[in-house]
Short mmCIF file of N, CA, C and O in Angstrom, two decimals:
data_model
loop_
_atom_site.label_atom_id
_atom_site.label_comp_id
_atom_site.label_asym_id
_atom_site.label_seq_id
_atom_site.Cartn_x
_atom_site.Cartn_y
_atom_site.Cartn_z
N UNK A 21 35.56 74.08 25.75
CA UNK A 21 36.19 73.18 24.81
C UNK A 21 35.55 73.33 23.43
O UNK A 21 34.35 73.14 23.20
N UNK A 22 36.53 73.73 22.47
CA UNK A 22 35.70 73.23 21.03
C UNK A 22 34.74 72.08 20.64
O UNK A 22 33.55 72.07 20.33
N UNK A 23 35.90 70.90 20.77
CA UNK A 23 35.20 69.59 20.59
C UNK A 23 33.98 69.22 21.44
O UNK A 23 33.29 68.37 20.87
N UNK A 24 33.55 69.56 22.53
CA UNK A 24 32.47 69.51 23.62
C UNK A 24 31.07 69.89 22.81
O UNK A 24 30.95 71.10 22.61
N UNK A 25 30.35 69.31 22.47
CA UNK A 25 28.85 69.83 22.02
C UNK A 25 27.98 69.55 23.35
O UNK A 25 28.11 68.71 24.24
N UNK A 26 26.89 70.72 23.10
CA UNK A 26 26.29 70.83 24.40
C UNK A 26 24.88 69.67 23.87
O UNK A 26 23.86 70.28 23.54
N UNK A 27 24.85 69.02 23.83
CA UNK A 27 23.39 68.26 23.45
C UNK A 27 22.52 68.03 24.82
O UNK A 27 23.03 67.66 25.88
N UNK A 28 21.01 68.35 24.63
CA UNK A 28 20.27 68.15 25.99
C UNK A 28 20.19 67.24 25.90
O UNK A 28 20.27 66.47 24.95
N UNK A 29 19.86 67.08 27.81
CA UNK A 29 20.26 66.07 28.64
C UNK A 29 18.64 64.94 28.16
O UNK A 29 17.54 65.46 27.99
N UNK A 30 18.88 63.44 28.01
CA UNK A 30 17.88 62.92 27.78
C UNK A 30 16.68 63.24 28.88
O UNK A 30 15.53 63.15 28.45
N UNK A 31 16.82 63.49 29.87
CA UNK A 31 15.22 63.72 30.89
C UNK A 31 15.26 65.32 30.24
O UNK A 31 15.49 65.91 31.29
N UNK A 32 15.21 66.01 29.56
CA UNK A 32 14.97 67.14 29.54
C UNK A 32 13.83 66.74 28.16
O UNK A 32 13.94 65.53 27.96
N UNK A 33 13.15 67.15 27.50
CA UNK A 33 12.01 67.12 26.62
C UNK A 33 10.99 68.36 26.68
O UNK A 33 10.11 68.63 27.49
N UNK A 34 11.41 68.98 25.61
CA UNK A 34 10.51 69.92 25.11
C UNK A 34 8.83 69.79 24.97
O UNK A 34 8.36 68.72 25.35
N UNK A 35 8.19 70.50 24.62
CA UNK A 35 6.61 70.20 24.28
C UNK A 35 6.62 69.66 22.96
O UNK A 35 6.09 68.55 22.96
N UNK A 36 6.93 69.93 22.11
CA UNK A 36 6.59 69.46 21.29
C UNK A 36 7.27 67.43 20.59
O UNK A 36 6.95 66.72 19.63
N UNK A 37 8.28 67.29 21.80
CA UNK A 37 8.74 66.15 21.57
C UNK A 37 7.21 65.18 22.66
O UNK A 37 6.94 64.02 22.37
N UNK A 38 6.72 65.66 23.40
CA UNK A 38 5.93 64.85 24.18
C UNK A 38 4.65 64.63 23.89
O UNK A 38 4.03 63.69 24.38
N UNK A 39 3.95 65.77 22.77
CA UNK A 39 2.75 65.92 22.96
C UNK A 39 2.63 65.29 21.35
O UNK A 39 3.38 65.46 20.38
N UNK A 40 1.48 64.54 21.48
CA UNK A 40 0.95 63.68 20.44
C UNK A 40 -0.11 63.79 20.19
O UNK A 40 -0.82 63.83 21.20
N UNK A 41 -1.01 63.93 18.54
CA UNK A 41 -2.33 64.14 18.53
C UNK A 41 -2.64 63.52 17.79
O UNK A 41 -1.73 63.31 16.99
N UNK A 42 -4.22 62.66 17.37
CA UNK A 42 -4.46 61.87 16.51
C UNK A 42 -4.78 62.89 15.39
O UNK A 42 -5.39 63.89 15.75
N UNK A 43 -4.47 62.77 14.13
CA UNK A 43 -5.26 63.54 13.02
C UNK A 43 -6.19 62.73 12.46
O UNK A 43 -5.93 61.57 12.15
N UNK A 44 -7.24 63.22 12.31
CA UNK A 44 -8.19 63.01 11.25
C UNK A 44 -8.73 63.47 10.24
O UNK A 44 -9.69 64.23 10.11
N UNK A 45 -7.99 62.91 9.43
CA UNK A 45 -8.21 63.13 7.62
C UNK A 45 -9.41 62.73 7.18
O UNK A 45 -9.89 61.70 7.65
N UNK A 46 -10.00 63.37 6.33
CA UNK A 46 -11.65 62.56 5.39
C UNK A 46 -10.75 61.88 4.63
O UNK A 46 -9.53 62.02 4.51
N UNK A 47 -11.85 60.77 3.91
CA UNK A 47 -10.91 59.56 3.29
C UNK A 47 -11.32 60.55 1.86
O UNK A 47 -11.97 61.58 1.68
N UNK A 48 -10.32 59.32 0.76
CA UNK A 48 -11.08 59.69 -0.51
C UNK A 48 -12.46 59.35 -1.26
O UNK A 48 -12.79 59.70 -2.39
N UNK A 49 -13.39 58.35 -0.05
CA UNK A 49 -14.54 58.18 -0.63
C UNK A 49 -15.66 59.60 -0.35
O UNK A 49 -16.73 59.97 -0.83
N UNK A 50 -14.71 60.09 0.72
CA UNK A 50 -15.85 61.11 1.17
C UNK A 50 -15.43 62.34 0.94
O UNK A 50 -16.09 63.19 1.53
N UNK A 51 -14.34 62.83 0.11
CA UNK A 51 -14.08 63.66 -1.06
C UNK A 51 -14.73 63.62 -1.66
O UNK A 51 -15.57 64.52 -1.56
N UNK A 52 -14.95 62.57 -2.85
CA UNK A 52 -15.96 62.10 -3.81
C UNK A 52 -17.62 62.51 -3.18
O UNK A 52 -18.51 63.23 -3.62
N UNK A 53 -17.52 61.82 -2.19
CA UNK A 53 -19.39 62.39 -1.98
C UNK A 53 -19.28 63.57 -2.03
O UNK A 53 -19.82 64.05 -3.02
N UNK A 54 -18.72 64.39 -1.27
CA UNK A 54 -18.78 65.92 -1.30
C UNK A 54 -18.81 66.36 -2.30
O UNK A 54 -19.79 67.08 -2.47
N UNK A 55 -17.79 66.23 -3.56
CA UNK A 55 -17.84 66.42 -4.76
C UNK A 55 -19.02 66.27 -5.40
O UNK A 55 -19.62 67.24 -5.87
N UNK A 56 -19.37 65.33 -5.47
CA UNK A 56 -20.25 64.59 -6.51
C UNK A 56 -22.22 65.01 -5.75
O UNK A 56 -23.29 64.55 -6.15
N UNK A 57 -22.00 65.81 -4.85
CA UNK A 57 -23.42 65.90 -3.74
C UNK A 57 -24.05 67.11 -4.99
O UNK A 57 -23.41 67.49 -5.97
N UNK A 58 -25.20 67.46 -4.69
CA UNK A 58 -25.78 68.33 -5.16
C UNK A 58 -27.16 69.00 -4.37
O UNK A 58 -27.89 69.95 -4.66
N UNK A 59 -27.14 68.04 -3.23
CA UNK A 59 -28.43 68.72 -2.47
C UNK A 59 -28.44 67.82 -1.08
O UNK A 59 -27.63 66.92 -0.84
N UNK A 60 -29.56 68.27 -0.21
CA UNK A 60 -29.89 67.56 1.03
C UNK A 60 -30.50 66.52 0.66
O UNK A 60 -30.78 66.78 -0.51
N UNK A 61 -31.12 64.89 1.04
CA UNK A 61 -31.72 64.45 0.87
C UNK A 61 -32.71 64.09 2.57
O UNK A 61 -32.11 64.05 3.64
N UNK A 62 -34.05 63.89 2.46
CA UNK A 62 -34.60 63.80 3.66
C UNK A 62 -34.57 62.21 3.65
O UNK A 62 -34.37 61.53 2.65
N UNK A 63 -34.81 61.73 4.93
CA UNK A 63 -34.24 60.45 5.57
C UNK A 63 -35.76 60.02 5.83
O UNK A 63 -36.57 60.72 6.43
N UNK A 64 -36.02 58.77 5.30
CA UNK A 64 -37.33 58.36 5.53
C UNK A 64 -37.12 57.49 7.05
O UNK A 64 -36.04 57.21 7.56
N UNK A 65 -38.61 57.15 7.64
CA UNK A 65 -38.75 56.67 8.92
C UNK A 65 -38.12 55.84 9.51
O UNK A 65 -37.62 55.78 10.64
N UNK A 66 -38.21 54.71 8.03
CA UNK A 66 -37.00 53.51 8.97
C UNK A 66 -35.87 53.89 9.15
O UNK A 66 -35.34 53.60 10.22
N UNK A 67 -35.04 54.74 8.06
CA UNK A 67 -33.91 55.20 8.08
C UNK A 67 -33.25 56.12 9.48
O UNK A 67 -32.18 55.91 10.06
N UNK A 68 -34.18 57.07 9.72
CA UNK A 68 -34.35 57.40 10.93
C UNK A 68 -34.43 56.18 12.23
O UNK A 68 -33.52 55.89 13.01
N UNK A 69 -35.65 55.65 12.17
CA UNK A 69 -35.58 54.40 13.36
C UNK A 69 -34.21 53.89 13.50
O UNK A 69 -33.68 53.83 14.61
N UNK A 70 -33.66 53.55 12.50
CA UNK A 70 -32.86 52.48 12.45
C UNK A 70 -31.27 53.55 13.19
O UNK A 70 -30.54 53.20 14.11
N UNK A 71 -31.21 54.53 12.58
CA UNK A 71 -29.97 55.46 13.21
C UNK A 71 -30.25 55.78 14.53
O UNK A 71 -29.40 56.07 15.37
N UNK A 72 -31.46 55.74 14.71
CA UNK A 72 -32.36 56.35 16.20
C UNK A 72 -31.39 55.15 17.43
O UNK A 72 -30.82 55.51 18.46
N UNK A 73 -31.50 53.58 16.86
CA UNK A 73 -31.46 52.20 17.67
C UNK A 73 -30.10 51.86 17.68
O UNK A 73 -29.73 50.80 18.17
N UNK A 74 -28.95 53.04 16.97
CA UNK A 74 -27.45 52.66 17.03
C UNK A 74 -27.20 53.07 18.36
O UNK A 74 -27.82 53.87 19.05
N UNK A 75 -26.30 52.47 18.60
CA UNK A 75 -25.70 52.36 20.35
C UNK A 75 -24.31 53.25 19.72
O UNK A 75 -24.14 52.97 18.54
N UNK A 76 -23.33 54.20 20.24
CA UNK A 76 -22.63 54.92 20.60
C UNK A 76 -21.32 54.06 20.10
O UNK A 76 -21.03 52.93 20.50
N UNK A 77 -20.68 54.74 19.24
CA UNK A 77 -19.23 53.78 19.05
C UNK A 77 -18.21 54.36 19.05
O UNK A 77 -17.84 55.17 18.20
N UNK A 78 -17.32 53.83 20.49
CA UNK A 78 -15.89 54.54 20.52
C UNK A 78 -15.05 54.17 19.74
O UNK A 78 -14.81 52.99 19.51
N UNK A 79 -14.36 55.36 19.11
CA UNK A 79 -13.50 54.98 18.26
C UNK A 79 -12.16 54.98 18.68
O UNK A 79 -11.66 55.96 19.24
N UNK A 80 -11.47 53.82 18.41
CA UNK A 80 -9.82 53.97 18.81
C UNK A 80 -9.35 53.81 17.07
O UNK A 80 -8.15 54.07 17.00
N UNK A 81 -9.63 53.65 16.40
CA UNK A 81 -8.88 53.62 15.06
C UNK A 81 -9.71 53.80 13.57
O UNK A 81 -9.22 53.68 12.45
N UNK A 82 -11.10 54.14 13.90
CA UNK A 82 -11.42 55.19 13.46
C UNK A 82 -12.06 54.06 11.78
O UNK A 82 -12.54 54.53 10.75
N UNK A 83 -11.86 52.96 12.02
CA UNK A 83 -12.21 51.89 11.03
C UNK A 83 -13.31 51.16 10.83
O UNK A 83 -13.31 49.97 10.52
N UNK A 84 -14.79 52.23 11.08
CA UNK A 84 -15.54 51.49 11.20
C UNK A 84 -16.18 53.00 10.93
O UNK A 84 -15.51 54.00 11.18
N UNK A 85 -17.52 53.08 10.41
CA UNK A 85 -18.78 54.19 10.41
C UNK A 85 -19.47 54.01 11.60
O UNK A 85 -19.31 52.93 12.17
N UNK A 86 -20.26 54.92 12.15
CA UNK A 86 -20.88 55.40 13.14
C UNK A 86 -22.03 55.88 13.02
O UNK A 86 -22.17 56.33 11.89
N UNK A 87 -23.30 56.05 13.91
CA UNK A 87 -24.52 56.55 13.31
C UNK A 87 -24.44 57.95 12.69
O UNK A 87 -25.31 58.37 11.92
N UNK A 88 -23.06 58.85 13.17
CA UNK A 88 -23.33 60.01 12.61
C UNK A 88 -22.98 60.26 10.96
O UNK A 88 -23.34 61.05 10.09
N UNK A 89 -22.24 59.33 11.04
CA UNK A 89 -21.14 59.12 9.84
C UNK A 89 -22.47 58.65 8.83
O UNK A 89 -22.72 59.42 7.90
N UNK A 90 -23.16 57.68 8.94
CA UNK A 90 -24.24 57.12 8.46
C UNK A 90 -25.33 57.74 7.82
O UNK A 90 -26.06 57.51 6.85
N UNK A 91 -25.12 58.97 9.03
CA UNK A 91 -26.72 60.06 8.77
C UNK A 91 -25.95 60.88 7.65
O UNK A 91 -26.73 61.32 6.81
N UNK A 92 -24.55 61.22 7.40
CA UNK A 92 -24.32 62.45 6.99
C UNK A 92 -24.25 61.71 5.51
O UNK A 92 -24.54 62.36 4.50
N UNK A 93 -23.84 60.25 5.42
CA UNK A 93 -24.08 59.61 3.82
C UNK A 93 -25.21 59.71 3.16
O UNK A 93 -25.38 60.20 2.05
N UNK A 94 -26.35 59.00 4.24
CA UNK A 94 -27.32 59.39 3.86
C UNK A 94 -28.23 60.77 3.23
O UNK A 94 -28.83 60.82 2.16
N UNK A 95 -28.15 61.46 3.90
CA UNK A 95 -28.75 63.18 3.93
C UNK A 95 -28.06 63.87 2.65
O UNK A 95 -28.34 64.99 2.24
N UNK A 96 -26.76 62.69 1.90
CA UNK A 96 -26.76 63.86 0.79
C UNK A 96 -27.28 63.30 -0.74
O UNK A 96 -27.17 62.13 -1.12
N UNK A 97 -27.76 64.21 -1.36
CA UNK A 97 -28.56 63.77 -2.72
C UNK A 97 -27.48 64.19 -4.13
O UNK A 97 -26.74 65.13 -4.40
N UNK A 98 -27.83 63.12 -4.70
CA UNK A 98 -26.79 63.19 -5.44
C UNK A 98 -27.73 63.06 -6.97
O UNK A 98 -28.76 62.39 -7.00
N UNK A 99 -27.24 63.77 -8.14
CA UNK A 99 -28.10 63.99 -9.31
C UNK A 99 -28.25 62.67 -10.00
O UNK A 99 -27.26 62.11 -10.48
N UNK A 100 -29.21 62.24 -10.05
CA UNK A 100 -30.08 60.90 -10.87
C UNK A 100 -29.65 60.94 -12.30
O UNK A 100 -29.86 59.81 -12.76
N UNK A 101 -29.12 61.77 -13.24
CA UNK A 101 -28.53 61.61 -14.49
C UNK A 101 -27.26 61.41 -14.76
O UNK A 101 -26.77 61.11 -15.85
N UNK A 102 -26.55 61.62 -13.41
CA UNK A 102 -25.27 61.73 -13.56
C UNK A 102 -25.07 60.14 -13.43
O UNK A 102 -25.63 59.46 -12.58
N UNK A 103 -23.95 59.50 -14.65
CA UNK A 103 -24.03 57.92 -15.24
C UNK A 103 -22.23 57.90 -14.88
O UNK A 103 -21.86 56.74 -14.71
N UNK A 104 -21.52 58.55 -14.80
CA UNK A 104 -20.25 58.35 -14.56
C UNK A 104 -19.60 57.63 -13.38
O UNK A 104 -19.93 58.06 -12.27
N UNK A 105 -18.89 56.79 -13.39
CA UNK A 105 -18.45 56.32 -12.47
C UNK A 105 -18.08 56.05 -10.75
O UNK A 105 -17.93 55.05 -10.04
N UNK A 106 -18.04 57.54 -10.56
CA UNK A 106 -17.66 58.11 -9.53
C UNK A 106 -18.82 58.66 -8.86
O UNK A 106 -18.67 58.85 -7.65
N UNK A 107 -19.92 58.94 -9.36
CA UNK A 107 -21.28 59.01 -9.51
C UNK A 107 -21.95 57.92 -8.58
O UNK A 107 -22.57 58.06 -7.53
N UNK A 108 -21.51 56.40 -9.53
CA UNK A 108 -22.30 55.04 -9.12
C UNK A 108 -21.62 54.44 -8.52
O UNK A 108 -21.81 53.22 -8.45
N UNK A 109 -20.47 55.07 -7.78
CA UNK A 109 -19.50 54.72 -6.22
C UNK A 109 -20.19 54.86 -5.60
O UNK A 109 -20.96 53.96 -5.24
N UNK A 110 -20.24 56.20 -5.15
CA UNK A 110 -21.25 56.82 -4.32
C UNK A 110 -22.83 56.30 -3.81
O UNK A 110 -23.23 56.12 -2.65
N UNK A 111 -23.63 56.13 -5.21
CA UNK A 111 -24.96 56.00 -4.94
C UNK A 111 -24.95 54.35 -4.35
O UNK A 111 -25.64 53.94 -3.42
N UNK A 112 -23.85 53.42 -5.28
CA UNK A 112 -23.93 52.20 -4.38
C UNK A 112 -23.78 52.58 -2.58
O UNK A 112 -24.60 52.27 -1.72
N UNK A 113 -22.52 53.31 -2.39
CA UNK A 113 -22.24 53.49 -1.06
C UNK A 113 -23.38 53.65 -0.18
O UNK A 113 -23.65 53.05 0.87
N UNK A 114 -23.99 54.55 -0.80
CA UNK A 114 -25.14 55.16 -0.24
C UNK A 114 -26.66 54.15 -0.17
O UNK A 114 -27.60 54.27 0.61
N UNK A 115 -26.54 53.47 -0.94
CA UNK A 115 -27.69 52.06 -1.04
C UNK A 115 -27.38 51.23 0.16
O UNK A 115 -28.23 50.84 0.96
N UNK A 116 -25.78 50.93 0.23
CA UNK A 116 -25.09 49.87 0.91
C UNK A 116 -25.52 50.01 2.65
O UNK A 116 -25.77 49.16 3.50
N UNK A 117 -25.43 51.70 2.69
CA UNK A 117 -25.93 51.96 4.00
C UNK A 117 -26.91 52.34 4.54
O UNK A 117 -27.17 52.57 5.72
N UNK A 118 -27.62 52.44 3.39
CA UNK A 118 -29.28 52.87 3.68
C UNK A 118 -29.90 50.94 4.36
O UNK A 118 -30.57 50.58 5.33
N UNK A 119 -29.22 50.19 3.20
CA UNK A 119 -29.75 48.64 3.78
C UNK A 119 -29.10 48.21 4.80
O UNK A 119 -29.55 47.27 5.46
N UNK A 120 -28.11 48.70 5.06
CA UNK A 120 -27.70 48.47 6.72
C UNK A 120 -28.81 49.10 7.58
O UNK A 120 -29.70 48.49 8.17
N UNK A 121 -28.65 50.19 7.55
CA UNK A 121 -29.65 50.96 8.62
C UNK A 121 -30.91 50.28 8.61
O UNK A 121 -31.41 49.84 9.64
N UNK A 122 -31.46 50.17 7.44
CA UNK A 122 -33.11 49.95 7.84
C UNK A 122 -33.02 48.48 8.31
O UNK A 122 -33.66 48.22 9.33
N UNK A 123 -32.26 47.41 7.66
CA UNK A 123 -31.98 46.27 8.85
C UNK A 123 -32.01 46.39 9.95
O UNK A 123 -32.59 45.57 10.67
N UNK A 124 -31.24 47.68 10.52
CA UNK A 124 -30.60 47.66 12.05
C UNK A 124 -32.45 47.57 12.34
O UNK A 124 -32.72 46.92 13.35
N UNK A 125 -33.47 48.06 11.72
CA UNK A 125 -34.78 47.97 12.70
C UNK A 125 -35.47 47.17 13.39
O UNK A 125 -36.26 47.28 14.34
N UNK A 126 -34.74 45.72 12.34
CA UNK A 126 -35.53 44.18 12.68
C UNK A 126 -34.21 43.47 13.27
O UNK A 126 -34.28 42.27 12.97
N UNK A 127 -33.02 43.74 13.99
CA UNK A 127 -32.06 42.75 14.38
C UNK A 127 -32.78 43.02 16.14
O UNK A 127 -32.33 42.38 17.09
#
């Protein structure tokens, strides 16, 4: 028949209609660090202790930092002259979680 279109049958499903994957994108704050990095920085003791005493966090939505996520803010050094904006995102960010961590030593 002309008019007859063959359309598959609904229980029929290809691979690529079934299979689903989460992506994970870097955000744009951690563009910016990357950008804006210029060296390693070493992680003093508490900083260490304190990432040492994080307990394991499963992620289902991915909305929250993690000790690794934590270590990798930390560990990067960013140039002390640089006064621009995007600059003093960062180094706050990076303050913000350094005083988390070394807290985590005394909770």
């Amino acid at each position: 028949d002309f008019w007859r279109i063959n359309w598959p049958s609904p229980k029929k499903r290809t691979a690529c209609s079934t299979m689903s994957a989460n992506v994970v994108v870097p955000s744009d704050i951690t563009l910016l660090e990357e950008k804006k990095c210029v060296g390693r920085r070493k992680l003093g003791l508490f900083e260490n202790l304190g990432l040492l005493g994080m307990a394991p966090m499963i992620h289902i939505h991915y909305s929250k930092i993690d000790k690794n996520d934590c270590r990798a803010v930390l560990s990067k050094k960013y140039d002390p002259d640089d006064n621009s904006e995007e600059a003093m995102i960062v180094k706050k960010r990076q303050e913000s979680i350094r005083k988390q961590v070394v807290a985590h030593n005394f909770m």
